[in-house]
CSV table of C-alpha atoms in Angstrom, one decimal:
chain,number,residue,atom,x,y,z
A,25,UNK,CA,-68.7,-31.2,-18.6
A,26,UNK,CA,-67.5,-31.0,-22.2
A,27,UNK,CA,-63.8,-31.8,-22.4
A,28,UNK,CA,-63.2,-29.1,-24.9
A,29,UNK,CA,-64.2,-26.6,-22.5
A,30,UNK,CA,-61.8,-25.2,-19.7
A,31,UNK,CA,-62.6,-26.3,-16.4
A,32,UNK,CA,-62.7,-22.8,-15.1
A,33,UNK,CA,-63.8,-20.2,-17.8
A,34,UNK,CA,-62.8,-17.3,-15.7
A,35,UNK,CA,-59.0,-18.1,-16.3
A,36,UNK,CA,-59.2,-17.3,-20.0
A,37,UNK,CA,-60.8,-13.9,-19.2
A,38,UNK,CA,-58.7,-10.6,-18.9
A,39,UNK,CA,-57.9,-9.7,-15.5
A,40,UNK,CA,-58.8,-6.1,-14.3
A,41,UNK,CA,-57.3,-5.0,-11.2
A,42,UNK,CA,-59.9,-3.7,-8.9
A,43,UNK,CA,-59.7,0.0,-7.5
A,44,UNK,CA,-58.4,-0.4,-4.0
A,45,UNK,CA,-60.0,2.7,-3.0
A,46,UNK,CA,-63.6,1.5,-4.2
A,47,UNK,CA,-65.8,0.4,-1.2
A,48,UNK,CA,-66.0,-3.1,-0.7
A,49,UNK,CA,-69.7,-3.1,-0.4
A,50,UNK,CA,-70.2,-2.5,-4.2
A,51,UNK,CA,-71.4,-5.9,-5.7
A,52,UNK,CA,-71.6,-7.1,-9.3
A,53,UNK,CA,-75.1,-7.8,-10.7
A,54,UNK,CA,-75.8,-10.3,-13.5
A,55,UNK,CA,-78.1,-8.4,-15.7
A,56,UNK,CA,-80.2,-10.2,-18.7
A,57,UNK,CA,-80.0,-7.4,-21.1
A,58,UNK,CA,-82.5,-9.3,-23.6
A,59,UNK,CA,-85.3,-9.5,-21.0
A,60,UNK,CA,-87.8,-6.5,-20.7
A,61,UNK,CA,-87.0,-5.7,-17.1
A,62,UNK,CA,-87.7,-2.1,-15.6
A,63,UNK,CA,-84.7,0.1,-15.3
A,64,UNK,CA,-83.1,-0.1,-11.8
A,65,UNK,CA,-83.9,3.2,-9.9
A,66,UNK,CA,-80.9,4.5,-8.0
A,67,UNK,CA,-81.8,5.5,-4.5
A,68,UNK,CA,-79.9,8.0,-2.2
A,69,UNK,CA,-77.6,6.2,0.1
A,70,UNK,CA,-78.9,6.1,3.6
A,71,UNK,CA,-76.8,7.2,6.8
A,72,UNK,CA,-76.2,3.6,7.3
A,73,UNK,CA,-74.7,3.1,3.9
A,74,UNK,CA,-72.4,6.3,4.4
A,75,UNK,CA,-71.2,5.0,7.6
A,76,UNK,CA,-70.5,1.6,6.4
A,77,UNK,CA,-68.6,3.1,3.3
A,78,UNK,CA,-66.6,5.4,5.5
A,79,UNK,CA,-65.6,2.3,7.7
A,80,UNK,CA,-64.7,0.4,4.9
A,81,UNK,CA,-62.4,3.3,3.7
A,82,UNK,CA,-60.8,3.6,7.2
A,83,UNK,CA,-60.3,-0.2,7.2
A,84,UNK,CA,-58.7,-0.1,3.7
A,85,UNK,CA,-56.4,2.9,4.7
A,86,UNK,CA,-55.3,0.9,8.0
A,87,UNK,CA,-54.5,-2.2,6.0
A,88,UNK,CA,-52.3,-0.2,3.6
A,89,UNK,CA,-50.6,1.6,6.6
A,90,UNK,CA,-49.9,-1.7,8.2
A,91,UNK,CA,-48.5,-3.1,4.9
A,92,UNK,CA,-46.4,-0.1,4.7
A,93,UNK,CA,-45.3,-0.3,8.2
A,94,UNK,CA,-44.5,-3.9,8.2
A,95,UNK,CA,-43.1,-3.9,4.7
A,96,UNK,CA,-39.2,-5.0,4.8
A,97,UNK,CA,-38.6,-2.2,2.0
A,98,UNK,CA,-38.3,1.6,2.4
A,99,UNK,CA,-41.0,3.3,0.6
A,100,UNK,CA,-40.9,7.0,0.5
A,101,UNK,CA,-42.6,9.8,-1.3
A,102,UNK,CA,-40.5,12.8,-2.3
A,103,UNK,CA,-41.4,16.2,-3.8
A,104,UNK,CA,-39.5,17.9,-6.6
A,105,UNK,CA,-36.8,19.2,-4.1
A,106,UNK,CA,-36.1,15.8,-2.6
A,107,UNK,CA,-38.1,16.8,0.5
A,108,UNK,CA,-39.7,13.6,2.2
A,109,UNK,CA,-43.5,13.7,2.2
A,110,UNK,CA,-43.9,10.2,3.5
A,111,UNK,CA,-41.6,7.5,4.5
A,112,UNK,CA,-42.3,4.2,6.4
A,113,UNK,CA,-38.7,3.6,7.4
A,114,UNK,CA,-36.1,6.3,8.2
A,115,UNK,CA,-33.3,4.5,6.4
A,116,UNK,CA,-31.2,5.7,9.4
A,117,UNK,CA,-31.2,3.8,12.7
A,118,UNK,CA,-31.0,7.0,14.7
A,119,UNK,CA,-34.1,8.3,13.1
A,120,UNK,CA,-37.8,7.5,13.3
A,121,UNK,CA,-40.2,7.8,10.4
A,122,UNK,CA,-41.8,10.6,11.9
A,123,UNK,CA,-38.6,12.5,12.5
A,124,UNK,CA,-37.5,11.9,8.9
A,125,UNK,CA,-40.7,13.4,7.4
A,126,UNK,CA,-39.9,17.0,6.4
A,127,UNK,CA,-36.3,16.3,6.1
A,128,UNK,CA,-34.4,16.1,2.7
A,129,UNK,CA,-33.5,12.8,1.3
A,130,UNK,CA,-30.0,14.4,1.0
A,131,UNK,CA,-29.8,14.5,4.6
A,132,UNK,CA,-30.1,10.6,4.8
A,133,UNK,CA,-27.9,9.3,2.0
A,134,UNK,CA,-24.1,9.6,1.9
A,135,UNK,CA,-22.7,12.7,-0.1
A,136,UNK,CA,-21.1,10.4,-2.6
A,137,UNK,CA,-24.7,9.6,-3.8
A,138,UNK,CA,-26.2,13.1,-3.8
A,139,UNK,CA,-25.5,13.8,-7.5
A,140,UNK,CA,-27.0,10.6,-8.6
A,141,UNK,CA,-30.1,10.9,-6.4
A,142,UNK,CA,-30.6,14.5,-7.9
A,143,UNK,CA,-30.2,13.7,-11.4
A,144,UNK,CA,-32.7,10.6,-11.1
A,145,UNK,CA,-35.3,12.6,-9.2
A,146,UNK,CA,-35.2,15.3,-12.0
A,147,UNK,CA,-35.4,12.7,-14.7
A,148,UNK,CA,-38.4,10.9,-13.2
A,149,UNK,CA,-40.2,14.1,-12.7
A,150,UNK,CA,-39.7,15.0,-16.3
A,151,UNK,CA,-40.0,11.8,-18.1
A,152,UNK,CA,-42.1,9.7,-15.7
A,153,UNK,CA,-39.7,6.8,-16.0
A,154,UNK,CA,-39.0,4.2,-13.4
A,155,UNK,CA,-35.3,3.8,-12.8
A,156,UNK,CA,-33.5,1.2,-10.9
A,157,UNK,CA,-30.5,2.4,-8.9
A,158,UNK,CA,-28.4,1.9,-5.6
A,159,UNK,CA,-27.9,4.3,-2.7
A,160,UNK,CA,-26.3,4.2,0.7
A,161,UNK,CA,-26.6,5.9,4.0
A,162,UNK,CA,-24.6,6.1,7.2
A,163,UNK,CA,-25.2,3.5,9.9
A,164,UNK,CA,-24.5,4.0,13.6
A,165,UNK,CA,-20.9,2.6,13.1
A,166,UNK,CA,-18.6,3.2,10.3
A,167,UNK,CA,-19.9,0.9,7.7
A,168,UNK,CA,-22.7,2.3,5.4
A,169,UNK,CA,-26.0,0.9,4.8
A,170,UNK,CA,-26.6,-0.1,1.1
A,171,UNK,CA,-30.1,0.0,-0.5
A,172,UNK,CA,-31.1,-1.1,-4.0
A,173,UNK,CA,-34.5,-0.3,-5.6
A,174,UNK,CA,-36.5,2.0,-7.8
A,175,UNK,CA,-37.4,5.5,-8.1
A,176,UNK,CA,-40.7,6.3,-10.1
A,177,UNK,CA,-43.5,8.9,-10.5
A,178,UNK,CA,-46.8,9.5,-8.5
A,179,UNK,CA,-49.1,10.7,-11.1
A,180,UNK,CA,-52.6,12.1,-11.1
A,181,UNK,CA,-53.8,11.3,-14.7
A,182,UNK,CA,-50.9,12.2,-16.8
A,183,UNK,CA,-49.5,15.0,-14.4
A,184,UNK,CA,-46.4,13.8,-12.4
A,185,UNK,CA,-47.0,15.2,-8.8
A,186,UNK,CA,-44.0,13.7,-7.1
A,187,UNK,CA,-41.8,10.7,-6.8
A,188,UNK,CA,-42.0,7.2,-5.2
A,189,UNK,CA,-38.8,5.4,-3.8
A,190,UNK,CA,-38.9,1.8,-3.0
A,191,UNK,CA,-35.8,0.5,-1.6
A,192,UNK,CA,-34.5,-2.8,-0.5
A,193,UNK,CA,-31.8,-3.2,2.2
A,194,UNK,CA,-29.0,-5.1,0.5
A,195,UNK,CA,-26.2,-4.3,3.2
A,196,UNK,CA,-25.6,-7.9,3.8
A,197,UNK,CA,-25.2,-8.8,0.3
A,198,UNK,CA,-22.9,-5.9,-0.3
A,199,UNK,CA,-20.7,-6.7,2.8
A,200,UNK,CA,-20.6,-10.3,1.6
A,201,UNK,CA,-19.4,-9.0,-1.7
A,202,UNK,CA,-16.9,-6.5,-0.3
A,203,UNK,CA,-15.6,-9.5,2.1
A,204,UNK,CA,-15.1,-11.4,-1.1
A,205,UNK,CA,-13.5,-8.6,-3.0
A,206,UNK,CA,-11.1,-8.1,0.1
A,207,UNK,CA,-10.4,-11.7,0.4
A,208,UNK,CA,-9.4,-12.0,-3.4
A,209,UNK,CA,-7.3,-8.5,-3.1
A,210,UNK,CA,-5.6,-10.0,0.1
A,211,UNK,CA,-4.9,-13.2,-1.7
A,212,UNK,CA,-3.5,-11.3,-4.6
A,213,UNK,CA,-1.4,-9.2,-2.3
A,214,UNK,CA,0.0,-12.3,-0.5
A,215,UNK,CA,1.0,-13.7,-3.9
A,216,UNK,CA,2.8,-10.6,-4.9
A,217,UNK,CA,4.4,-10.4,-1.5
A,218,UNK,CA,5.6,-14.0,-1.8
A,219,UNK,CA,6.9,-13.4,-5.3
A,220,UNK,CA,8.7,-10.1,-4.4
A,221,UNK,CA,10.4,-12.1,-1.4
A,222,UNK,CA,11.3,-14.8,-3.9
A,223,UNK,CA,12.7,-12.5,-6.5
A,224,UNK,CA,14.8,-10.5,-3.7
A,225,UNK,CA,15.9,-13.9,-2.3
A,226,UNK,CA,16.9,-15.0,-5.7
A,227,UNK,CA,18.8,-11.7,-6.4
A,228,UNK,CA,20.7,-12.1,-3.1
A,229,UNK,CA,21.7,-15.6,-4.0
A,230,UNK,CA,22.8,-14.7,-7.5
A,231,UNK,CA,24.7,-11.5,-6.4
A,232,UNK,CA,27.4,-10.9,-3.8
A,233,UNK,CA,27.4,-7.2,-4.7
A,234,UNK,CA,26.1,-5.4,-1.8
A,235,UNK,CA,25.3,-2.1,-3.5
A,236,UNK,CA,23.3,-4.1,-6.0
A,237,UNK,CA,21.3,-6.1,-3.6
A,238,UNK,CA,20.4,-3.0,-1.6
A,239,UNK,CA,19.3,-1.1,-4.7
A,240,UNK,CA,17.0,-3.9,-5.9
A,241,UNK,CA,15.4,-4.3,-2.4
A,242,UNK,CA,14.3,-0.6,-1.9
A,243,UNK,CA,13.2,-0.4,-5.8
A,244,UNK,CA,11.0,-3.5,-5.3
A,245,UNK,CA,9.7,-2.5,-2.0
A,246,UNK,CA,8.7,0.8,-3.1
A,247,UNK,CA,6.8,-0.5,-6.1
A,248,UNK,CA,5.0,-3.0,-4.0
A,249,UNK,CA,4.0,-0.6,-1.3
A,250,UNK,CA,3.3,2.1,-3.8
A,251,UNK,CA,5.0,4.7,-1.6
A,252,UNK,CA,7.0,7.7,-2.6
A,253,UNK,CA,10.3,6.8,-1.0
A,254,UNK,CA,12.1,3.9,0.5
A,255,UNK,CA,15.6,4.1,1.9
A,256,UNK,CA,18.1,2.1,3.7
A,257,UNK,CA,19.7,3.9,6.8
A,258,UNK,CA,23.1,2.6,8.0
A,259,UNK,CA,24.2,3.2,11.6
A,260,UNK,CA,27.6,4.6,12.6
A,261,UNK,CA,29.1,3.7,15.9
A,262,UNK,CA,27.5,6.9,17.6
A,263,UNK,CA,24.0,5.7,16.5
A,264,UNK,CA,23.7,8.4,14.0
A,265,UNK,CA,23.9,7.3,10.4
A,266,UNK,CA,23.6,7.9,6.5
A,267,UNK,CA,21.1,6.9,4.0
A,268,UNK,CA,23.2,4.7,1.9
A,269,UNK,CA,20.5,3.5,-0.8
A,270,UNK,CA,17.1,4.9,-1.7
A,271,UNK,CA,14.3,4.6,-4.2
A,272,UNK,CA,12.0,7.7,-4.8
A,273,UNK,CA,9.2,8.5,-7.1
A,274,UNK,CA,10.6,12.2,-7.6
A,275,UNK,CA,14.3,13.2,-7.4
A,276,UNK,CA,13.0,16.3,-5.5
A,277,UNK,CA,12.4,13.9,-2.4
A,278,UNK,CA,16.0,12.4,-2.6
A,279,UNK,CA,18.0,12.2,0.7
A,280,UNK,CA,20.6,9.8,-0.6
A,281,UNK,CA,23.9,10.0,1.1
A,282,UNK,CA,22.4,12.4,3.8
A,283,UNK,CA,23.9,12.1,7.4
A,284,UNK,CA,21.1,12.1,9.7
A,285,UNK,CA,21.5,12.9,13.5
A,286,UNK,CA,18.4,12.0,15.5
A,287,UNK,CA,18.5,13.5,18.9
A,288,UNK,CA,15.6,11.3,20.2
A,289,UNK,CA,17.4,8.1,19.2
A,290,UNK,CA,19.8,6.8,21.8
A,291,UNK,CA,20.8,3.7,23.6
A,292,UNK,CA,17.3,3.5,24.8
A,293,UNK,CA,16.0,2.8,21.4
A,294,UNK,CA,18.7,0.4,20.4
A,295,UNK,CA,17.4,-2.7,22.5
A,296,UNK,CA,13.9,-2.5,21.2
A,297,UNK,CA,15.0,-2.4,17.7
A,298,UNK,CA,17.4,-5.2,18.3
A,299,UNK,CA,14.3,-7.1,19.5
A,300,UNK,CA,12.5,-6.6,16.1
A,301,UNK,CA,10.6,-3.4,17.1
A,302,UNK,CA,8.3,-2.1,14.2
A,303,UNK,CA,7.5,1.6,14.2
A,304,UNK,CA,4.7,3.0,12.2
A,305,UNK,CA,3.0,6.5,12.0
A,306,UNK,CA,0.0,6.9,9.7
A,307,UNK,CA,0.0,10.5,10.0
A,308,UNK,CA,2.8,12.6,11.5
A,309,UNK,CA,0.5,15.8,11.6
A,310,UNK,CA,-1.7,14.0,14.2
A,311,UNK,CA,0.7,11.6,15.9
A,312,UNK,CA,1.6,12.2,19.4
A,313,UNK,CA,5.5,12.2,19.1
A,314,UNK,CA,8.1,14.3,20.7
A,315,UNK,CA,9.0,17.7,19.3
A,316,UNK,CA,12.3,16.7,18.4
A,317,UNK,CA,11.1,13.8,16.4
A,318,UNK,CA,8.4,15.9,14.8
A,319,UNK,CA,11.1,18.5,13.8
A,320,UNK,CA,13.1,15.7,12.3
A,321,UNK,CA,10.3,14.3,10.4
A,322,UNK,CA,9.4,17.6,9.0
A,323,UNK,CA,12.8,18.4,7.8
A,324,UNK,CA,13.0,15.1,5.9
A,325,UNK,CA,9.2,15.7,4.3
A,326,UNK,CA,7.9,12.7,6.0
A,327,UNK,CA,4.1,12.6,6.4
A,328,UNK,CA,4.0,8.8,7.1
A,329,UNK,CA,6.7,6.3,8.1
A,330,UNK,CA,7.2,2.7,8.5
A,331,UNK,CA,10.6,1.4,10.2
A,332,UNK,CA,11.9,-2.0,10.5
A,333,UNK,CA,15.3,-2.9,11.8
A,334,UNK,CA,17.9,-4.8,9.9
A,335,UNK,CA,19.9,-7.2,12.2
A,336,UNK,CA,23.2,-8.7,11.2
A,337,UNK,CA,24.7,-11.2,13.6
A,338,UNK,CA,22.1,-10.0,16.0
A,339,UNK,CA,23.4,-6.5,16.0
A,340,UNK,CA,21.6,-3.4,14.8
A,341,UNK,CA,23.1,-2.8,11.5
A,342,UNK,CA,20.5,-0.4,10.0
A,343,UNK,CA,16.9,0.4,9.2
A,344,UNK,CA,14.6,-0.4,6.3
A,345,UNK,CA,12.3,2.5,6.1
A,346,UNK,CA,9.4,3.4,3.8
A,347,UNK,CA,8.2,7.1,3.7
A,348,UNK,CA,4.9,8.8,2.3
A,349,UNK,CA,5.9,12.4,1.9
A,350,UNK,CA,2.8,14.3,0.7
A,351,UNK,CA,-0.3,12.6,2.2
A,352,UNK,CA,-1.1,10.3,5.3
A,353,UNK,CA,-0.7,6.6,4.7
A,354,UNK,CA,-2.6,3.7,6.5
A,355,UNK,CA,0.2,0.8,6.9
A,356,UNK,CA,-1.5,-2.4,6.6
A,357,UNK,CA,-0.4,-5.7,8.4
A,358,UNK,CA,0.6,-7.0,5.1
A,359,UNK,CA,3.1,-4.3,4.7
A,360,UNK,CA,4.6,-5.0,8.2
A,361,UNK,CA,5.0,-8.7,7.2
A,362,UNK,CA,6.6,-8.0,4.0
A,363,UNK,CA,9.1,-5.6,5.3
A,364,UNK,CA,10.0,-7.9,8.4
A,365,UNK,CA,10.6,-10.9,5.8
A,366,UNK,CA,12.7,-8.5,3.6
A,367,UNK,CA,14.7,-7.3,6.4
A,368,UNK,CA,15.6,-10.9,7.3
A,369,UNK,CA,16.6,-11.4,3.7
A,370,UNK,CA,18.6,-8.4,3.7
A,371,UNK,CA,20.5,-9.3,6.6
A,372,UNK,CA,21.3,-12.7,5.0
A,373,UNK,CA,22.4,-10.7,1.9
A,374,UNK,CA,24.4,-8.3,3.8
A,375,UNK,CA,26.2,-11.1,5.6
A,376,UNK,CA,27.1,-12.9,2.4
A,377,UNK,CA,28.2,-9.6,0.7
A,378,UNK,CA,30.4,-8.5,3.7
A,379,UNK,CA,31.9,-12.1,4.0
A,380,UNK,CA,32.7,-12.0,0.3
A,381,UNK,CA,34.1,-8.4,0.6
A,382,UNK,CA,36.3,-9.7,3.5
A,383,UNK,CA,37.4,-12.7,1.5
A,384,UNK,CA,38.2,-10.5,-1.6
A,385,UNK,CA,40.1,-8.1,0.8
A,386,UNK,CA,42.1,-11.1,2.4
A,387,UNK,CA,42.9,-12.3,-1.1
A,388,UNK,CA,44.1,-9.0,-2.1
A,389,UNK,CA,46.3,-8.7,0.9
A,390,UNK,CA,47.6,-12.1,0.4
A,391,UNK,CA,48.3,-11.5,-3.2
A,392,UNK,CA,50.2,-8.3,-2.2
A,393,UNK,CA,52.1,-10.1,0.6
A,394,UNK,CA,53.1,-12.9,-2.2
A,395,UNK,CA,54.1,-10.4,-4.7
A,396,UNK,CA,56.4,-8.6,-2.1
A,397,UNK,CA,57.9,-11.7,-1.0
A,398,UNK,CA,58.3,-12.7,-4.4
A,399,UNK,CA,60.1,-9.4,-5.2
A,400,UNK,CA,62.2,-9.7,-2.3
A,401,UNK,CA,63.3,-13.3,-3.3
A,402,UNK,CA,63.9,-12.3,-6.9
A,403,UNK,CA,66.2,-9.3,-5.5
A,404,UNK,CA,68.0,-11.7,-3.2
A,405,UNK,CA,68.6,-14.1,-6.0
A,406,UNK,CA,69.7,-11.4,-8.3
A,407,UNK,CA,72.1,-9.9,-5.7
A,408,UNK,CA,73.5,-13.4,-5.0
A,409,UNK,CA,74.2,-13.7,-8.7
A,410,UNK,CA,75.8,-10.4,-8.7
A,411,UNK,CA,78.0,-11.1,-6.0
A,412,UNK,CA,79.1,-14.4,-7.6
A,413,UNK,CA,79.9,-12.5,-10.8
A,414,UNK,CA,81.8,-9.9,-9.1
A,415,UNK,CA,83.8,-12.7,-7.2
A,416,UNK,CA,84.6,-14.6,-10.3
A,417,UNK,CA,86.0,-11.5,-12.0
A,418,UNK,CA,87.9,-10.6,-8.9
A,419,UNK,CA,89.5,-14.0,-8.7
A,420,UNK,CA,90.5,-14.0,-12.3
A,421,UNK,CA,92.6,-10.7,-11.9
A,422,UNK,CA,95.4,-9.6,-9.6
A,423,UNK,CA,95.2,-6.0,-10.7
A,424,UNK,CA,93.7,-3.6,-7.9
A,425,UNK,CA,92.6,-0.9,-10.1
A,426,UNK,CA,90.9,-3.5,-12.6
A,427,UNK,CA,89.3,-5.3,-9.6
A,428,UNK,CA,87.7,-2.2,-8.3
A,429,UNK,CA,86.5,-0.9,-11.6
A,430,UNK,CA,85.0,-4.2,-12.1
A,431,UNK,CA,83.3,-4.0,-8.9
A,432,UNK,CA,81.8,-0.4,-9.3
A,433,UNK,CA,80.6,-1.3,-12.8
A,434,UNK,CA,79.0,-4.6,-11.7
A,435,UNK,CA,77.1,-2.9,-8.8
A,436,UNK,CA,75.9,-0.1,-11.0
A,437,UNK,CA,74.5,-2.4,-13.4
A,438,UNK,CA,73.3,-5.2,-11.2
A,439,UNK,CA,71.6,-2.8,-8.6
A,440,UNK,CA,70.1,-0.6,-11.5
A,441,UNK,CA,71.4,2.5,-9.9
A,442,UNK,CA,72.6,5.8,-11.3
A,443,UNK,CA,76.2,5.5,-10.1
A,444,UNK,CA,78.8,3.9,-7.8
A,445,UNK,CA,82.2,4.9,-6.5
A,446,UNK,CA,85.1,3.6,-4.4
A,447,UNK,CA,86.7,5.9,-1.8
A,448,UNK,CA,90.1,5.0,-0.2
A,449,UNK,CA,91.7,6.3,3.0
A,450,UNK,CA,95.0,7.9,3.0
A,451,UNK,CA,97.9,6.3,4.8
A,452,UNK,CA,96.8,8.1,8.3
A,453,UNK,CA,93.1,7.0,7.9
A,454,UNK,CA,92.0,10.7,8.1
A,455,UNK,CA,90.8,11.5,4.6
A,456,UNK,CA,88.8,9.7,2.0
A,457,UNK,CA,89.4,10.1,-1.7
A,458,UNK,CA,87.1,8.8,-4.5
A,459,UNK,CA,89.3,6.7,-6.6
A,460,UNK,CA,86.9,4.8,-8.8
A,461,UNK,CA,83.4,5.4,-10.0
């Protein structure tokens, strides 16, 4: 062998794909065109040849059908309207391929993908392009089945007759991606929740103003939960109460300072809330609740509600409540955990603020008492000094008139009064006459 020549010359020759519909009995003949050989006379095929060709065609068709049937991909042929002319897998677990033939592709895929499928089908039939895309169909459960693949033309010559769709099931991959995305979102929500709790806890430590603590809490909670209203409801002794703090997305939803009487809330509900009961309704229009409670929620424009107790010294002080007013809302477990932790922080802040207010009140009362006692002492000392001055003046004079005038003047000045007088009885002690003033 010449080392300069390739080991297999055929590897350097162009590869021509055979026509799969060509009978396998055809053979290639090597012809020496330089030799003077008589032309080959074509003969009519015999019945045996025809039977062999038909059998080969049937075998080839059976092979292609077996390939399509066992292919892990979905292969479908669609006409211009999206009608399924052929499909090897029905894309839905509740349908067989035979049942799917004659249906529309839009009966199989989710409505969210109808527009995309329709535009791609029109584009392929018009331009004969091959386009990659993704689509989804409904499974037996609530989770969709996702497919990724291509749509292209089925042509006869240059004419596009219909469309061919080849799709690969990527549900496991998509679920893994969604699971990863959900895990990332959950981790981010957890970090935001921890940051929110830390922020509120810091505000509680830095402020002893109860109003400021409550206002900051409802504002941060509404922002985190992305709801329309968050309120703090304070109980009275009869278990009615008042909305003392709120944060709303729109002032038209405000119920601040509104006194609320809940006929369904009584002593029977106090104990569960003292035990940490969490009450959640995702949609008040479909929830099975008592008519009186339904009426109350409607009057407050509540479509979804999440309620947690605020316990101070193990007593039911009030409620921390989140409202969605216009649409239903699915309350996630992370929302429950957040409000539970915040209600605990709130209870600590309320205890500290109430203790501070009590100390401030005691200090004010003590200061008042000290001031009053100081005034009494000062008055007592001033009166003693006044008496001493009067006594000294009386001692220095033996004139009755002078003595009484001195006493009247000294008392008027010392007691800071408008006037003072001295009245004397007559000899029979029956009448008094003002003698000095």
